[in-house]
Structures are given as structure tokens and as C-alpha cells.
Amino acid sequence: MVLEINNLSKTFVTKTKETAVFDSIDLSIDKGQFICLIGPSGCGKSTLLNIIAGLEKATEGEVLLDGKAVTAPGPDRIMMFQESALFPWLKVIDNVIFGLKISGMDKKEAYTIADRYLHMTHLSQFKNAYIHELSGGMRQRVALARCLSMDAEIMLMDEPFGALDSQTRLILQLELQKIWEATKKTIIFVTHSVEEAVLLSDKIVLMSVNPGGIKKIYDIDIPRPREVDSEAVVHKMSYVLKDLKEEVEKVAKAEFDTDWHL
Ligand SMILES: Nc1ncnc2c1ncn2[C@@H]1O[C@H](COP(=O)(O)OP(=O)(O)OP(=O)(O)O)[C@@H](O)[C@H]1O
Ligand SMILES: [Mg+2]
């Protein structure tokens, strides 16, 4: 087991209010597993990811990485976000080597590593392009190459394909499946799309609201590569969607008029 989350709770306290996000989360993640977190908006998916990243402190409980408590960000974990936060004034290759150079690696070695991951994300011919010359999908592939080049054991991905159109998203999902199989990284991936979660993950963790926590964990043991329209994927999706709908409805009922229903 690489990551162990024990009795984790988070409450945000501001001057005016307290927000209890989740309580008593327990979760074990094995090395090389692909985990998807799903749940309604505001259930704490990003908060959980931030705590694992060491960017946010838990109110109670602990996250153990290879048995050691996580207290701060470290080279064993890397985050990738919906907006890729690339440097528009740098070329693709220089964006990818940026973190490697900061970590003190010599330039030649950094270029060799960057080339490897630009090849893996099919961007070799664009390595000297500037970010503003690229499509949204290509930008996320640069971000993915940058993320992979840091060689962290755990990749934390917060809706990385959330802003892309559905065709580009499908292509990136297929690419990520292949990359994950080739690199055997441990990936924790937040998504709003049940389809994406079933396509990619070994396990889906459905988070709930009021009370916040884990509602259910699904093992997705469909052989890979997975196709969106295969019977097994569609069947699993409908099963997970039913539970997710209940949670989404709960949130909407609290926010919308009382005569609202799905
Ligand atoms: N820094 C903060 N200070 C106070 N409250 C916060 C802070 N960050 C998040 N929250 C609150 O914590 C709850 C969980 O937020 P979080 O962003 O983790 O949800 P999420 O599941 O990622 O939502 P989404 O699907 O919309 O991205 C929300 O109610 C949010 O308003
Ligand atoms: Mg979020």
C-alpha cells in the first residue's frame, strides 16, 4: 500500500462561519492504482486532493505515504489542474523542463527526459512551439508531459480534462490509459464525469455531502483498453450514476426551491 488515509476530517473555519466538509474518511490506495474521486460540487474532492498534496491541513486524522505522515508538499506527489498553468512566454520544451531545472538537474538530462514525455504525449513536433499556438487539448498534454517528467510516485489530477470538448477529452482519456499502463503511476483523479471515471479507474470513490465523507467505493474490474460504448462500461456507469444522482439531488434540494426534483 502506498497511501493510507486514516480518520480524515476537514472543517474550514473563517471569521464568519465554519464549513464541515467531510468527516472520518478512511481510504487505502495501492501502488500503481488508478483511483477516481466523484461526488457533487462542494463535497470536498479538491480539499481531499489538496490535503494529500500537503497544500492543506486536515482538521483531524492523517495521510500516510509509505507509512510516513504527509505534512507538506514533496517530490513524491505532483498536482495537475483543470487550467494547465503553463508559461505562455516559454516554448513547449521549456515549460516541460522548468520544474526539472528548478530541482537542480543539468540541462542536457532535463532535455532528454522532456523529450521522452513529449514523445509519450505525441507532442514531439511541437516542442519548439509557444503555448499560445496550441489548442486546449494540446496544452493539457504539455501539462501532462510536465507532470510526468517530474517522476513523482503519485499524480494528483483535479479535473484535468474538465475544460475540454468531448472529442478531445476522449482522446486524452485514451492517451492517459496508455500512459498509466506504461508508467504504472499511482493516480488520484477527480472528475464530474462518471463515464470518465469508469473508463479510467480501478476504483471509484463516491463522496457524499451532509454528512460529508465516502458514500461508496466501486471496484472497476473491466479489462483494458476500455471502450465508452462497451456493455460492461455502460452497465457500470448506470450503476454508479444512480448513487451519484441521489447525492446531487441532495445538494440541489438544499439550494433550489422545494418543488425542484431531478
Ligand atoms: N479555503 C477555503 N476556505 C473556506 N471554505 C472552503 C475553502 N476551500 C473550500 N471550501 C469549502 O469547502 C467545501 C468543499 O470544497 P471543494 O472545493 O473541496 O469541493 P469540490 O468537491 O472540489 O467541488 P467542485 O466539484 O465544485 O470542484 C465547499 O463548501 C467550499 O466552499
Ligand atoms: Mg473541486
PDB file of C-alpha atoms and ligand atoms in Angstrom:
ATOM      1  CA  MET A   1       0.000   0.000   0.000  1.00  0.00           C
ATOM      2  CA  VAL A   2       1.364   3.425  -0.891  1.00  0.00           C
ATOM      3  CA  LEU A   3      -1.180   5.791   0.611  1.00  0.00           C
ATOM      4  CA  GLU A   4      -3.279   5.386   3.688  1.00  0.00           C
ATOM      5  CA  ILE A   5      -5.892   7.891   4.784  1.00  0.00           C
ATOM      6  CA  ASN A   6      -6.994   7.438   8.373  1.00  0.00           C
ATOM      7  CA  ASN A   7      -9.978   9.061  10.026  1.00  0.00           C
ATOM      8  CA  LEU A   8      -9.520  12.253   8.000  1.00  0.00           C
ATOM      9  CA  SER A   9     -11.781  15.237   8.733  1.00  0.00           C
ATOM     10  CA  LYS A  10     -11.773  18.774   7.449  1.00  0.00           C
ATOM     11  CA  THR A  11     -13.641  21.841   8.672  1.00  0.00           C
ATOM     12  CA  PHE A  12     -12.855  25.257   7.241  1.00  0.00           C
ATOM     13  CA  VAL A  13     -13.106  27.988   9.839  1.00  0.00           C
ATOM     14  CA  THR A  14     -13.399  31.601   8.695  1.00  0.00           C
ATOM     15  CA  LYS A  15     -14.286  34.711  10.727  1.00  0.00           C
ATOM     16  CA  THR A  16     -17.964  34.365   9.882  1.00  0.00           C
ATOM     17  CA  LYS A  17     -18.602  30.630   9.585  1.00  0.00           C
ATOM     18  CA  GLU A  18     -17.485  27.046   9.932  1.00  0.00           C
ATOM     19  CA  THR A  19     -17.811  24.689   6.975  1.00  0.00           C
ATOM     20  CA  ALA A  20     -17.627  20.995   7.862  1.00  0.00           C
ATOM     21  CA  VAL A  21     -16.556  19.432   4.565  1.00  0.00           C
ATOM     22  CA  PHE A  22     -16.029  15.775   5.440  1.00  0.00           C
ATOM     23  CA  ASP A  23     -15.627  13.586   8.468  1.00  0.00           C
ATOM     24  CA  SER A  24     -13.799  10.317   9.247  1.00  0.00           C
ATOM     25  CA  ILE A  25     -12.567   9.386   5.797  1.00  0.00           C
ATOM     26  CA  ASP A  26     -10.654   6.085   5.611  1.00  0.00           C
ATOM     27  CA  LEU A  27      -9.122   5.031   2.321  1.00  0.00           C
ATOM     28  CA  SER A  28      -6.233   2.783   1.258  1.00  0.00           C
ATOM     29  CA  ILE A  29      -4.599   3.149  -2.118  1.00  0.00           C
ATOM     30  CA  ASP A  30      -2.165   0.613  -3.552  1.00  0.00           C
ATOM     31  CA  LYS A  31       0.912   1.474  -5.556  1.00  0.00           C
ATOM     32  CA  GLY A  32       0.051   1.785  -9.236  1.00  0.00           C
ATOM     33  CA  GLN A  33      -3.691   2.068  -8.696  1.00  0.00           C
ATOM     34  CA  PHE A  34      -5.868   4.479 -10.634  1.00  0.00           C
ATOM     35  CA  ILE A  35      -8.457   5.990  -8.297  1.00  0.00           C
ATOM     36  CA  CYS A  36     -11.237   8.360  -9.350  1.00  0.00           C
ATOM     37  CA  LEU A  37     -12.979  10.664  -6.884  1.00  0.00           C
ATOM     38  CA  ILE A  38     -16.505  11.684  -7.828  1.00  0.00           C
ATOM     39  CA  GLY A  39     -19.281  13.463  -5.964  1.00  0.00           C
ATOM     40  CA  PRO A  40     -21.431  16.581  -6.138  1.00  0.00           C
ATOM     41  CA  SER A  41     -19.918  20.035  -6.283  1.00  0.00           C
ATOM     42  CA  GLY A  42     -18.728  21.118  -2.850  1.00  0.00           C
ATOM     43  CA  CYS A  43     -18.386  17.625  -1.353  1.00  0.00           C
ATOM     44  CA  GLY A  44     -14.654  18.151  -0.812  1.00  0.00           C
ATOM     45  CA  LYS A  45     -12.912  16.379  -3.707  1.00  0.00           C
ATOM     46  CA  SER A  46     -10.399  19.187  -4.243  1.00  0.00           C
ATOM     47  CA  THR A  47      -9.973  19.609  -0.498  1.00  0.00           C
ATOM     48  CA  LEU A  48      -9.088  15.917  -0.120  1.00  0.00           C
ATOM     49  CA  LEU A  49      -6.635  16.150  -3.015  1.00  0.00           C
ATOM     50  CA  ASN A  50      -5.059  19.277  -1.503  1.00  0.00           C
ATOM     51  CA  ILE A  51      -4.606  17.535   1.847  1.00  0.00           C
ATOM     52  CA  ILE A  52      -2.921  14.563   0.127  1.00  0.00           C
ATOM     53  CA  ALA A  53      -0.722  17.059  -1.758  1.00  0.00           C
ATOM     54  CA  GLY A  54       0.234  18.668   1.551  1.00  0.00           C
ATOM     55  CA  LEU A  55      -1.180  22.030   0.455  1.00  0.00           C
ATOM     56  CA  GLU A  56      -3.975  21.981   3.021  1.00  0.00           C
ATOM     57  CA  LYS A  57      -4.018  20.756   6.627  1.00  0.00           C
ATOM     58  CA  ALA A  58      -6.559  18.238   7.882  1.00  0.00           C
ATOM     59  CA  THR A  59      -8.585  19.137  10.977  1.00  0.00           C
ATOM     60  CA  GLU A  60      -8.261  15.571  12.251  1.00  0.00           C
ATOM     61  CA  GLY A  61      -6.709  12.338  11.084  1.00  0.00           C
ATOM     62  CA  GLU A  62      -3.694  11.634   8.909  1.00  0.00           C
ATOM     63  CA  VAL A  63      -2.443  10.810   5.453  1.00  0.00           C
ATOM     64  CA  LEU A  64       0.408   8.306   5.414  1.00  0.00           C
ATOM     65  CA  LEU A  65       2.617   7.951   2.386  1.00  0.00           C
ATOM     66  CA  ASP A  66       4.698   4.777   2.556  1.00  0.00           C
ATOM     67  CA  GLY A  67       3.997   4.860   6.297  1.00  0.00           C
ATOM     68  CA  LYS A  68       5.164   8.470   6.807  1.00  0.00           C
ATOM     69  CA  ALA A  69       2.767  11.301   7.670  1.00  0.00           C
ATOM     70  CA  VAL A  70       2.238  13.888   4.942  1.00  0.00           C
ATOM     71  CA  THR A  71       2.720  17.385   6.339  1.00  0.00           C
ATOM     72  CA  ALA A  72       3.856  19.385   3.308  1.00  0.00           C
ATOM     73  CA  PRO A  73       4.218  19.130  -0.469  1.00  0.00           C
ATOM     74  CA  GLY A  74       7.038  16.839  -1.615  1.00  0.00           C
ATOM     75  CA  PRO A  75       8.647  15.439  -4.770  1.00  0.00           C
ATOM     76  CA  ASP A  76       6.720  12.185  -4.326  1.00  0.00           C
ATOM     77  CA  ARG A  77       3.430  13.934  -5.235  1.00  0.00           C
ATOM     78  CA  ILE A  78       2.515  16.199  -8.124  1.00  0.00           C
ATOM     79  CA  MET A  79      -0.710  18.070  -8.909  1.00  0.00           C
ATOM     80  CA  MET A  80      -2.299  18.725 -12.270  1.00  0.00           C
ATOM     81  CA  PHE A  81      -5.252  21.116 -12.566  1.00  0.00           C
ATOM     82  CA  GLN A  82      -8.072  21.879 -14.988  1.00  0.00           C
ATOM     83  CA  GLU A  83      -6.275  25.042 -16.128  1.00  0.00           C
ATOM     84  CA  SER A  84      -2.824  23.958 -17.074  1.00  0.00           C
ATOM     85  CA  ALA A  85      -0.903  26.973 -15.646  1.00  0.00           C
ATOM     86  CA  LEU A  86       1.745  26.828 -18.343  1.00  0.00           C
ATOM     87  CA  PHE A  87       4.081  29.735 -19.052  1.00  0.00           C
ATOM     88  CA  PRO A  88       2.860  31.314 -22.306  1.00  0.00           C
ATOM     89  CA  TRP A  89       6.176  33.078 -22.952  1.00  0.00           C
ATOM     90  CA  LEU A  90       8.122  29.809 -22.927  1.00  0.00           C
ATOM     91  CA  LYS A  91       8.297  27.154 -25.619  1.00  0.00           C
ATOM     92  CA  VAL A  92       6.661  23.760 -25.016  1.00  0.00           C
ATOM     93  CA  ILE A  93      10.001  22.098 -24.252  1.00  0.00           C
ATOM     94  CA  ASP A  94      10.986  24.866 -21.810  1.00  0.00           C
ATOM     95  CA  ASN A  95       7.665  24.509 -19.995  1.00  0.00           C
ATOM     96  CA  VAL A  96       8.322  20.799 -19.580  1.00  0.00           C
ATOM     97  CA  ILE A  97      11.883  21.186 -18.297  1.00  0.00           C
ATOM     98  CA  PHE A  98      11.018  24.103 -15.986  1.00  0.00           C
ATOM     99  CA  GLY A  99      10.491  22.011 -12.843  1.00  0.00           C
ATOM    100  CA  LEU A 100      13.446  19.751 -13.639  1.00  0.00           C
ATOM    101  CA  LYS A 101      15.773  22.759 -13.916  1.00  0.00           C
ATOM    102  CA  ILE A 102      14.485  24.172 -10.630  1.00  0.00           C
ATOM    103  CA  SER A 103      15.179  20.831  -8.973  1.00  0.00           C
ATOM    104  CA  GLY A 104      18.816  21.275  -9.990  1.00  0.00           C
ATOM    105  CA  MET A 105      19.021  18.800 -12.870  1.00  0.00           C
ATOM    106  CA  ASP A 106      21.514  19.648 -15.589  1.00  0.00           C
ATOM    107  CA  LYS A 107      20.034  20.927 -18.818  1.00  0.00           C
ATOM    108  CA  LYS A 108      21.076  18.015 -21.041  1.00  0.00           C
ATOM    109  CA  GLU A 109      19.493  15.417 -18.786  1.00  0.00           C
ATOM    110  CA  ALA A 110      16.358  17.569 -18.411  1.00  0.00           C
ATOM    111  CA  TYR A 111      16.020  17.787 -22.209  1.00  0.00           C
ATOM    112  CA  THR A 112      16.369  14.013 -22.553  1.00  0.00           C
ATOM    113  CA  ILE A 113      13.593  13.431 -20.009  1.00  0.00           C
ATOM    114  CA  ALA A 114      11.365  16.115 -21.534  1.00  0.00           C
ATOM    115  CA  ASP A 115      11.832  14.570 -24.988  1.00  0.00           C
ATOM    116  CA  ARG A 116      10.733  11.189 -23.628  1.00  0.00           C
ATOM    117  CA  TYR A 117       7.461  12.545 -22.239  1.00  0.00           C
ATOM    118  CA  LEU A 118       6.746  14.840 -25.189  1.00  0.00           C
ATOM    119  CA  HIS A 119       7.073  11.725 -27.324  1.00  0.00           C
ATOM    120  CA  MET A 120       4.719   9.825 -24.992  1.00  0.00           C
ATOM    121  CA  THR A 121       2.129  12.624 -25.234  1.00  0.00           C
ATOM    122  CA  HIS A 122       2.632  12.841 -29.030  1.00  0.00           C
ATOM    123  CA  LEU A 123       3.915  16.402 -28.950  1.00  0.00           C
ATOM    124  CA  SER A 124       7.449  15.921 -30.302  1.00  0.00           C
ATOM    125  CA  GLN A 125       6.785  18.000 -33.417  1.00  0.00           C
ATOM    126  CA  PHE A 126       5.502  20.903 -31.296  1.00  0.00           C
ATOM    127  CA  LYS A 127       8.361  21.073 -28.846  1.00  0.00           C
ATOM    128  CA  ASN A 128       9.527  24.459 -30.132  1.00  0.00           C
ATOM    129  CA  ALA A 129       6.031  25.955 -30.369  1.00  0.00           C
ATOM    130  CA  TYR A 130       4.784  28.594 -27.940  1.00  0.00           C
ATOM    131  CA  ILE A 131       1.865  27.764 -25.682  1.00  0.00           C
ATOM    132  CA  HIS A 132      -0.466  30.334 -27.289  1.00  0.00           C
ATOM    133  CA  GLU A 133      -0.065  28.495 -30.591  1.00  0.00           C
ATOM    134  CA  LEU A 134      -1.590  25.306 -29.143  1.00  0.00           C
ATOM    135  CA  SER A 135      -5.170  24.067 -28.765  1.00  0.00           C
ATOM    136  CA  GLY A 136      -6.652  23.441 -25.303  1.00  0.00           C
ATOM    137  CA  GLY A 137      -6.135  19.682 -25.652  1.00  0.00           C
ATOM    138  CA  MET A 138      -2.501  20.139 -26.665  1.00  0.00           C
ATOM    139  CA  ARG A 139      -1.935  22.450 -23.698  1.00  0.00           C
ATOM    140  CA  GLN A 140      -3.233  19.801 -21.315  1.00  0.00           C
ATOM    141  CA  ARG A 141      -0.915  17.285 -22.975  1.00  0.00           C
ATOM    142  CA  VAL A 142       2.017  19.653 -22.324  1.00  0.00           C
ATOM    143  CA  ALA A 143       0.872  19.903 -18.694  1.00  0.00           C
ATOM    144  CA  LEU A 144       0.685  16.107 -18.561  1.00  0.00           C
ATOM    145  CA  ALA A 145       4.191  15.789 -20.032  1.00  0.00           C
ATOM    146  CA  ARG A 146       5.471  18.308 -17.464  1.00  0.00           C
ATOM    147  CA  CYS A 147       3.760  16.394 -14.684  1.00  0.00           C
ATOM    148  CA  LEU A 148       5.151  13.026 -15.860  1.00  0.00           C
ATOM    149  CA  SER A 149       8.668  14.379 -16.286  1.00  0.00           C
ATOM    150  CA  MET A 150       8.830  15.201 -12.558  1.00  0.00           C
ATOM    151  CA  ASP A 151       8.593  11.439 -11.959  1.00  0.00           C
ATOM    152  CA  ALA A 152       6.538  11.723  -8.773  1.00  0.00           C
ATOM    153  CA  GLU A 153       5.211   8.447  -7.422  1.00  0.00           C
ATOM    154  CA  ILE A 154       1.708   9.858  -7.066  1.00  0.00           C
ATOM    155  CA  MET A 155      -0.106  12.050  -9.566  1.00  0.00           C
ATOM    156  CA  LEU A 156      -2.990  14.098  -8.193  1.00  0.00           C
ATOM    157  CA  MET A 157      -5.228  15.279 -11.018  1.00  0.00           C
ATOM    158  CA  ASP A 158      -8.075  17.712 -10.325  1.00  0.00           C
ATOM    159  CA  GLU A 159     -10.492  17.597 -13.276  1.00  0.00           C
ATOM    160  CA  PRO A 160      -7.588  17.808 -15.735  1.00  0.00           C
ATOM    161  CA  PHE A 161      -9.846  17.319 -18.767  1.00  0.00           C
ATOM    162  CA  GLY A 162     -12.826  19.238 -17.371  1.00  0.00           C
ATOM    163  CA  ALA A 163     -12.488  22.247 -19.669  1.00  0.00           C
ATOM    164  CA  LEU A 164     -12.036  20.278 -22.904  1.00  0.00           C
ATOM    165  CA  ASP A 165     -14.591  19.469 -25.588  1.00  0.00           C
ATOM    166  CA  SER A 166     -15.871  15.901 -25.535  1.00  0.00           C
ATOM    167  CA  GLN A 167     -13.887  14.599 -28.550  1.00  0.00           C
ATOM    168  CA  THR A 168     -10.578  15.992 -27.282  1.00  0.00           C
ATOM    169  CA  ARG A 169     -11.403  14.652 -23.866  1.00  0.00           C
ATOM    170  CA  LEU A 170     -11.990  11.163 -25.232  1.00  0.00           C
ATOM    171  CA  ILE A 171      -8.626  11.203 -26.988  1.00  0.00           C
ATOM    172  CA  LEU A 172      -6.849  12.325 -23.813  1.00  0.00           C
ATOM    173  CA  GLN A 173      -8.632   9.659 -21.770  1.00  0.00           C
ATOM    174  CA  LEU A 174      -7.333   7.011 -24.183  1.00  0.00           C
ATOM    175  CA  GLU A 175      -3.843   8.500 -24.043  1.00  0.00           C
ATOM    176  CA  LEU A 176      -3.883   8.634 -20.262  1.00  0.00           C
ATOM    177  CA  GLN A 177      -4.953   4.967 -20.107  1.00  0.00           C
ATOM    178  CA  LYS A 178      -1.905   4.048 -22.209  1.00  0.00           C
ATOM    179  CA  ILE A 179       0.463   6.321 -20.287  1.00  0.00           C
ATOM    180  CA  TRP A 180      -0.712   4.947 -16.963  1.00  0.00           C
ATOM    181  CA  GLU A 181      -0.184   1.390 -18.192  1.00  0.00           C
ATOM    182  CA  ALA A 182       3.315   2.289 -19.412  1.00  0.00           C
ATOM    183  CA  THR A 183       4.406   4.215 -16.307  1.00  0.00           C
ATOM    184  CA  LYS A 184       2.430   2.439 -13.562  1.00  0.00           C
ATOM    185  CA  LYS A 185       1.993   5.676 -11.618  1.00  0.00           C
ATOM    186  CA  THR A 186      -0.431   5.888  -8.739  1.00  0.00           C
ATOM    187  CA  ILE A 187      -3.099   8.326  -9.914  1.00  0.00           C
ATOM    188  CA  ILE A 188      -5.849  10.026  -7.928  1.00  0.00           C
ATOM    189  CA  PHE A 189      -8.114  11.720 -10.428  1.00  0.00           C
ATOM    190  CA  VAL A 190     -11.077  13.977  -9.668  1.00  0.00           C
ATOM    191  CA  THR A 191     -13.853  14.119 -12.234  1.00  0.00           C
ATOM    192  CA  HIS A 192     -17.514  15.036 -12.581  1.00  0.00           C
ATOM    193  CA  SER A 193     -17.898  12.517 -15.367  1.00  0.00           C
ATOM    194  CA  VAL A 194     -18.960   9.008 -14.365  1.00  0.00           C
ATOM    195  CA  GLU A 195     -18.100   7.898 -17.898  1.00  0.00           C
ATOM    196  CA  GLU A 196     -14.541   9.156 -17.470  1.00  0.00           C
ATOM    197  CA  ALA A 197     -14.280   7.509 -14.045  1.00  0.00           C
ATOM    198  CA  VAL A 198     -15.451   4.099 -15.334  1.00  0.00           C
ATOM    199  CA  LEU A 199     -13.164   4.315 -18.366  1.00  0.00           C
ATOM    200  CA  LEU A 200     -10.059   5.136 -16.375  1.00  0.00           C
ATOM    201  CA  SER A 201     -10.138   3.798 -12.863  1.00  0.00           C
ATOM    202  CA  ASP A 202      -9.508   0.653 -10.844  1.00  0.00           C
ATOM    203  CA  LYS A 203     -11.666   2.071  -8.092  1.00  0.00           C
ATOM    204  CA  ILE A 204     -14.242   4.858  -7.957  1.00  0.00           C
ATOM    205  CA  VAL A 205     -14.706   6.634  -4.654  1.00  0.00           C
ATOM    206  CA  LEU A 206     -18.083   8.355  -4.422  1.00  0.00           C
ATOM    207  CA  MET A 207     -18.101  11.179  -1.888  1.00  0.00           C
ATOM    208  CA  SER A 208     -21.235  12.400  -0.167  1.00  0.00           C
ATOM    209  CA  VAL A 209     -22.498  15.635   1.357  1.00  0.00           C
ATOM    210  CA  ASN A 210     -24.384  16.190   4.623  1.00  0.00           C
ATOM    211  CA  PRO A 211     -22.764  14.227   6.113  1.00  0.00           C
ATOM    212  CA  GLY A 212     -19.610  14.631   4.059  1.00  0.00           C
ATOM    213  CA  GLY A 213     -17.470  11.542   3.619  1.00  0.00           C
ATOM    214  CA  ILE A 214     -17.203   8.448   1.469  1.00  0.00           C
ATOM    215  CA  LYS A 215     -20.575   7.079   0.411  1.00  0.00           C
ATOM    216  CA  LYS A 216     -19.417   4.084  -1.582  1.00  0.00           C
ATOM    217  CA  ILE A 217     -16.366   2.539  -3.248  1.00  0.00           C
ATOM    218  CA  TYR A 218     -16.759   0.650  -6.528  1.00  0.00           C
ATOM    219  CA  ASP A 219     -14.211  -1.795  -7.922  1.00  0.00           C
ATOM    220  CA  ILE A 220     -13.994  -1.367 -11.677  1.00  0.00           C
ATOM    221  CA  ASP A 221     -12.590  -4.636 -12.914  1.00  0.00           C
ATOM    222  CA  ILE A 222     -13.352  -4.222 -16.608  1.00  0.00           C
ATOM    223  CA  PRO A 223     -10.426  -5.341 -18.815  1.00  0.00           C
ATOM    224  CA  ARG A 224      -8.455  -2.597 -20.564  1.00  0.00           C
ATOM    225  CA  PRO A 225      -8.401  -0.932 -23.024  1.00  0.00           C
ATOM    226  CA  ARG A 226     -11.965   0.118 -22.287  1.00  0.00           C
ATOM    227  CA  GLU A 227     -14.418   1.470 -24.814  1.00  0.00           C
ATOM    228  CA  VAL A 228     -17.060   4.044 -23.860  1.00  0.00           C
ATOM    229  CA  ASP A 229     -19.845   2.140 -25.575  1.00  0.00           C
ATOM    230  CA  SER A 230     -18.976  -1.373 -24.373  1.00  0.00           C
ATOM    231  CA  GLU A 231     -21.684  -3.198 -22.484  1.00  0.00           C
ATOM    232  CA  ALA A 232     -19.564  -3.544 -19.324  1.00  0.00           C
ATOM    233  CA  VAL A 233     -18.762   0.191 -19.208  1.00  0.00           C
ATOM    234  CA  VAL A 234     -22.348   1.266 -19.854  1.00  0.00           C
ATOM    235  CA  HIS A 235     -23.644  -1.148 -17.228  1.00  0.00           C
ATOM    236  CA  LYS A 236     -21.192   0.041 -14.566  1.00  0.00           C
ATOM    237  CA  MET A 237     -21.916   3.674 -15.418  1.00  0.00           C
ATOM    238  CA  SER A 238     -25.648   3.310 -14.861  1.00  0.00           C
ATOM    239  CA  TYR A 239     -24.989   1.648 -11.523  1.00  0.00           C
ATOM    240  CA  VAL A 240     -22.698   4.429 -10.264  1.00  0.00           C
ATOM    241  CA  LEU A 241     -24.881   7.190 -11.739  1.00  0.00           C
ATOM    242  CA  LYS A 242     -27.859   6.060  -9.682  1.00  0.00           C
ATOM    243  CA  ASP A 243     -25.971   6.635  -6.420  1.00  0.00           C
ATOM    244  CA  LEU A 244     -24.400   9.881  -7.641  1.00  0.00           C
ATOM    245  CA  LYS A 245     -27.826  11.194  -8.642  1.00  0.00           C
ATOM    246  CA  GLU A 246     -29.019  10.769  -5.068  1.00  0.00           C
ATOM    247  CA  GLU A 247     -26.138  12.910  -3.795  1.00  0.00           C
ATOM    248  CA  VAL A 248     -26.518  15.579  -6.491  1.00  0.00           C
ATOM    249  CA  GLU A 249     -30.228  15.762  -5.718  1.00  0.00           C
ATOM    250  CA  LYS A 250     -29.465  16.263  -2.039  1.00  0.00           C
ATOM    251  CA  VAL A 251     -27.243  19.267  -2.828  1.00  0.00           C
ATOM    252  CA  ALA A 252     -29.698  20.753  -5.302  1.00  0.00           C
ATOM    253  CA  LYS A 253     -32.627  20.396  -2.891  1.00  0.00           C
ATOM    254  CA  ALA A 254     -30.722  22.421  -0.330  1.00  0.00           C
ATOM    255  CA  GLU A 255     -30.006  25.137  -2.911  1.00  0.00           C
ATOM    256  CA  PHE A 256     -33.089  25.159  -5.156  1.00  0.00           C
ATOM    257  CA  ASP A 257     -36.808  25.743  -4.481  1.00  0.00           C
ATOM    258  CA  THR A 258     -38.671  22.977  -2.646  1.00  0.00           C
ATOM    259  CA  ASP A 259     -40.679  21.878  -5.722  1.00  0.00           C
ATOM    260  CA  TRP A 260     -37.463  21.033  -7.603  1.00  0.00           C
ATOM    261  CA  HIS A 261     -36.574  17.413  -8.466  1.00  0.00           C
ATOM    262  CA  LEU A 262     -34.359  15.560 -10.965  1.00  0.00           C
TER     263      LEU A 262
HETATM  264  N1  LIG B   1     -10.119  27.847   1.615  1.00  0.00           N
HETATM  265  C1  LIG B   1     -11.398  27.622   1.947  1.00  0.00           C
HETATM  266  N2  LIG B   1     -11.992  28.323   2.948  1.00  0.00           N
HETATM  267  C2  LIG B   1     -13.279  28.104   3.318  1.00  0.00           C
HETATM  268  N3  LIG B   1     -14.076  27.169   2.730  1.00  0.00           N
HETATM  269  C3  LIG B   1     -13.541  26.442   1.719  1.00  0.00           C
HETATM  270  C4  LIG B   1     -12.183  26.635   1.271  1.00  0.00           C
HETATM  271  N4  LIG B   1     -11.936  25.763   0.262  1.00  0.00           N
HETATM  272  C5  LIG B   1     -13.078  25.069   0.080  1.00  0.00           C
HETATM  273  N5  LIG B   1     -14.040  25.469   0.939  1.00  0.00           N
HETATM  274  C6  LIG B   1     -15.400  24.907   1.065  1.00  0.00           C
HETATM  275  O1  LIG B   1     -15.263  23.524   1.281  1.00  0.00           O
HETATM  276  C7  LIG B   1     -16.244  22.795   0.558  1.00  0.00           C
HETATM  277  C8  LIG B   1     -15.577  21.783  -0.341  1.00  0.00           C
HETATM  278  O2  LIG B   1     -14.906  22.449  -1.389  1.00  0.00           O
HETATM  279  P1  LIG B   1     -14.119  21.686  -2.528  1.00  0.00           P
HETATM  280  O3  LIG B   1     -13.566  22.736  -3.433  1.00  0.00           O
HETATM  281  O4  LIG B   1     -13.167  20.726  -1.936  1.00  0.00           O
HETATM  282  O5  LIG B   1     -15.288  20.876  -3.252  1.00  0.00           O
HETATM  283  P2  LIG B   1     -15.261  20.038  -4.608  1.00  0.00           P
HETATM  284  O6  LIG B   1     -15.884  18.730  -4.312  1.00  0.00           O
HETATM  285  O7  LIG B   1     -13.886  20.039  -5.179  1.00  0.00           O
HETATM  286  O8  LIG B   1     -16.236  20.893  -5.537  1.00  0.00           O
HETATM  287  P3  LIG B   1     -16.234  21.087  -7.141  1.00  0.00           P
HETATM  288  O9  LIG B   1     -16.785  19.824  -7.696  1.00  0.00           O
HETATM  289  O10 LIG B   1     -17.175  22.222  -7.355  1.00  0.00           O
HETATM  290  O11 LIG B   1     -14.838  21.375  -7.575  1.00  0.00           O
HETATM  291  C9  LIG B   1     -17.096  23.830  -0.159  1.00  0.00           C
HETATM  292  O12 LIG B   1     -18.225  24.091   0.625  1.00  0.00           O
HETATM  293  C10 LIG B   1     -16.195  25.041  -0.219  1.00  0.00           C
HETATM  294  O13 LIG B   1     -16.967  26.215  -0.218  1.00  0.00           O
HETATM  295 MG    MG B   2     -13.034  20.784  -6.943  1.00  0.00          MG
END
